[in-house]
XYZ file of C-alpha atoms in Angstrom:
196
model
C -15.214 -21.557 -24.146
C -17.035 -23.546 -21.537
C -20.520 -21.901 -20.486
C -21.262 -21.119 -16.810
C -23.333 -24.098 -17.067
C -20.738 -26.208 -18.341
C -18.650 -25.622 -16.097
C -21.176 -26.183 -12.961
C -21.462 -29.526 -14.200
C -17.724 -30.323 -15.006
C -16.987 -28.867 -11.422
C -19.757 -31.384 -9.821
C -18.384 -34.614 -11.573
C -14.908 -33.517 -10.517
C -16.106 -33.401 -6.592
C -17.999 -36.501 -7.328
C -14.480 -37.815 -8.242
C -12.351 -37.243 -5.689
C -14.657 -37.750 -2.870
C -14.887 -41.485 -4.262
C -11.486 -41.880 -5.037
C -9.979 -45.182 -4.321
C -6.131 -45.664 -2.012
C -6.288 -42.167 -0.697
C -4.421 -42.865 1.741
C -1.575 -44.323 -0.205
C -1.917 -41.025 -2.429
C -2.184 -38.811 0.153
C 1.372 -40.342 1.110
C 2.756 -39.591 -2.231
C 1.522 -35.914 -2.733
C 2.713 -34.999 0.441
C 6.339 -36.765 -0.340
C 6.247 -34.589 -3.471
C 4.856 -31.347 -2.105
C 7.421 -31.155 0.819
C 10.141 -31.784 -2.002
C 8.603 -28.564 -3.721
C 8.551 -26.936 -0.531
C 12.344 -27.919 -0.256
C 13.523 -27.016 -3.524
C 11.424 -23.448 -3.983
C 12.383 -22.037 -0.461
C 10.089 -19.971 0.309
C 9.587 -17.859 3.478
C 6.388 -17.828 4.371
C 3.929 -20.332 2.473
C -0.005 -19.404 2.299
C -2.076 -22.616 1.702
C -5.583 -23.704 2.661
C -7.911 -25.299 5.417
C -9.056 -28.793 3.875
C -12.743 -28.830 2.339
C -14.947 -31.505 0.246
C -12.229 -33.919 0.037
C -8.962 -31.145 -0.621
C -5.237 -33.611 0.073
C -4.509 -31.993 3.636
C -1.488 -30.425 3.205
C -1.271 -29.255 6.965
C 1.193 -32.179 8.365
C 3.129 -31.124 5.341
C 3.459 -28.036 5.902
C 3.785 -28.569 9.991
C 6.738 -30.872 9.286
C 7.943 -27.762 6.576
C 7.751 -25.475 10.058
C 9.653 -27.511 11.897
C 12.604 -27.100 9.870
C 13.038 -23.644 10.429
C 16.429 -22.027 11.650
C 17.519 -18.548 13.196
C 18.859 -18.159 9.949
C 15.983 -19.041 7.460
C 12.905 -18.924 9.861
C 9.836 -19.859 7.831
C 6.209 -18.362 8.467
C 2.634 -20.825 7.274
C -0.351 -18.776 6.813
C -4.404 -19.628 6.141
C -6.606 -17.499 4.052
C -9.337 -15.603 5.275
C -12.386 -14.616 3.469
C -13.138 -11.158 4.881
C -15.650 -9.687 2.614
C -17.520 -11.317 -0.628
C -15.940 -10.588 -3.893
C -12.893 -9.491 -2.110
C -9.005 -10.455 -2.274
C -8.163 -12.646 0.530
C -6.135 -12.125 3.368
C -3.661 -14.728 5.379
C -3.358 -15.185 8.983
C -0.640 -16.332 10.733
C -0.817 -20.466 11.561
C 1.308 -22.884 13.237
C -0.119 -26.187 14.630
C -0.655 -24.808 17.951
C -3.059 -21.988 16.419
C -6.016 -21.765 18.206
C -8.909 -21.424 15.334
C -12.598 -20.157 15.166
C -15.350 -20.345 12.487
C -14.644 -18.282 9.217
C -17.128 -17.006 6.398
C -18.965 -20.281 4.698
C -17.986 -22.977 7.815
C -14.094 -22.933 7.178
C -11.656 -22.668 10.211
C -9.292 -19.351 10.676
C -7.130 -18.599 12.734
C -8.437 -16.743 16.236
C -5.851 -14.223 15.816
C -5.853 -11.608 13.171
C -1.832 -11.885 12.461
C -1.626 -11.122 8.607
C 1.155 -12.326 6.537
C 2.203 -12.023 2.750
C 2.704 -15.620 1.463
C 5.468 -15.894 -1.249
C 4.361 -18.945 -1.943
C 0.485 -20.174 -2.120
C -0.349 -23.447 -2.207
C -3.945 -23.544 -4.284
C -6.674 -26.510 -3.795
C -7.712 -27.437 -7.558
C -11.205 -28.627 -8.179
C -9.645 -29.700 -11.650
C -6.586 -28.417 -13.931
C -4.717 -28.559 -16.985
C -1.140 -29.437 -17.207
C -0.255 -26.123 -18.187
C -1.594 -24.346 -15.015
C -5.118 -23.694 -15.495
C -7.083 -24.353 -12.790
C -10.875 -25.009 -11.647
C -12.142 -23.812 -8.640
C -15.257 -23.448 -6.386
C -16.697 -20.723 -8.418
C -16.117 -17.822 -5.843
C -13.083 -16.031 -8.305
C -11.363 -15.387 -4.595
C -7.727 -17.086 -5.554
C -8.070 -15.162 -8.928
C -8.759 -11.870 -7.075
C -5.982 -12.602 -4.441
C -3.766 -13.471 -7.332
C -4.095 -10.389 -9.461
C -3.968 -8.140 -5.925
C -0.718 -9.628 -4.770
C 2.751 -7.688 -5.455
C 5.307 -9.113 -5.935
C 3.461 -12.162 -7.148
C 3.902 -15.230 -4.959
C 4.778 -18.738 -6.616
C 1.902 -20.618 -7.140
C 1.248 -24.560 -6.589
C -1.956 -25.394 -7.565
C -2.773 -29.535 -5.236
C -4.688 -31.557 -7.006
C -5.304 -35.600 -7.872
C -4.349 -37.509 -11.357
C -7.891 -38.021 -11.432
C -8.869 -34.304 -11.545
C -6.922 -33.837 -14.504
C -8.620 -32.158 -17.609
C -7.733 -31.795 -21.324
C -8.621 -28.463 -22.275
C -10.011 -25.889 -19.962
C -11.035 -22.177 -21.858
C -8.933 -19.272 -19.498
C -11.369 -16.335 -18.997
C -9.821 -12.954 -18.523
C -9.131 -13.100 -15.025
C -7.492 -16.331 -15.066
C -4.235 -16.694 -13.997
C -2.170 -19.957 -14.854
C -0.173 -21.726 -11.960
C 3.539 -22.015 -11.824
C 2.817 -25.882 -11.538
C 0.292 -28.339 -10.183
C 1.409 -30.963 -8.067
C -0.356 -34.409 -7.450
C 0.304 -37.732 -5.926
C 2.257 -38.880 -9.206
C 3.855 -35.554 -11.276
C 4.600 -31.937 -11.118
C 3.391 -30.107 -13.960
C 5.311 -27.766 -14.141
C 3.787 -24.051 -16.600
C 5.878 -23.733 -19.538
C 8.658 -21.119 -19.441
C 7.990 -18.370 -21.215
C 3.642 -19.036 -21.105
C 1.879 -16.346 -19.832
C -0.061 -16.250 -16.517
């Protein structure tokens, strides 16, 4: 098992990484081709995902062009997460690209207006991951808490660069796998059958 140590420093040489990381603007292009395919394919109503930080793949124009495809008969709802409390569960607010937005807990945009949704499907910035759905994060445990609050539990695409990619990763108790990571080249998609 990694130490806490350990994993400080993997976690710094992966944000080393991808803020240096050459073309991202042609693979920026390709993980948002492939995320709005999974977007496409999984459905969902109402997708939770993030506000971009230390070099996170943007999905918002992905997710804006996801909106725009909406219908009387399948209307779709985008929500950001909101860090309420320390050591708590997060909570999503309504977001469309009109959303007016104010200054959250640690810097991070949120949405003005306190309209909570349930995602069923979160969209999860990956400091680094395995290809069978672990992920490292920040530190701050919040997806894991959100994770382990949420029922039912929403699918889970972890977005992430080839680059961040990393052999073996120990899961702690709390750690939940992803249903898949997506980057700018694959889907990894979590074994059937593998626990979370």
């Amino acid at each position: 098992m990694e130490s806490t140590t350990g994993k400080a420093r993997l976690r710094k040489a992966l944000l080393d990484e991808r803020a240096t990381l050459a073309g991202r603007e042609a693979r920026d292009a390709a993980l948002a081709a492939r995320l709005g395919d999974e977007l496409s394919r999984r459905a969902p109503r109402c997708v939770g995902f993030y506000w971009p930080i230390q070099g996170e793949f943007d999905a918002r124009a992905v997710v804006s062009a996801w909106l725009a495809q909406a219908s009387p008969e399948a209307p779709r709802l985008a929500a950001l997460p909101v860090v309420t409390a320390p050591a708590t569960p997060l909570v999503f607010h309504r977001w469309t690209p009109a959303t007016p937005m104010k200054e959250g807990r640690y810097r991070i945009p949120v949405p003005a207006d306190a309209d909570v949704l349930v995602p069923d499907l979160l969209l999860v910035p990956c400091v680094g991951f395995t290809r069978d759905g672990l992920r490292l994060g920040y530190g701050g445990g919040f997806y894991d808490r959100t994770l382990h609050s949420m029922t039912p539990s929403p699918q889970t695409l972890g977005i992430a660069y080839d680059a961040l990619e990393i052999e073996h990763l120990s899961a702690e108790a709390h750690d939940l796998a992803l249903d898949a990571i997506v980057t700018e080249s694959a889907t990894f998609a979590r074994p059937r059958g593998t626990h979370r």
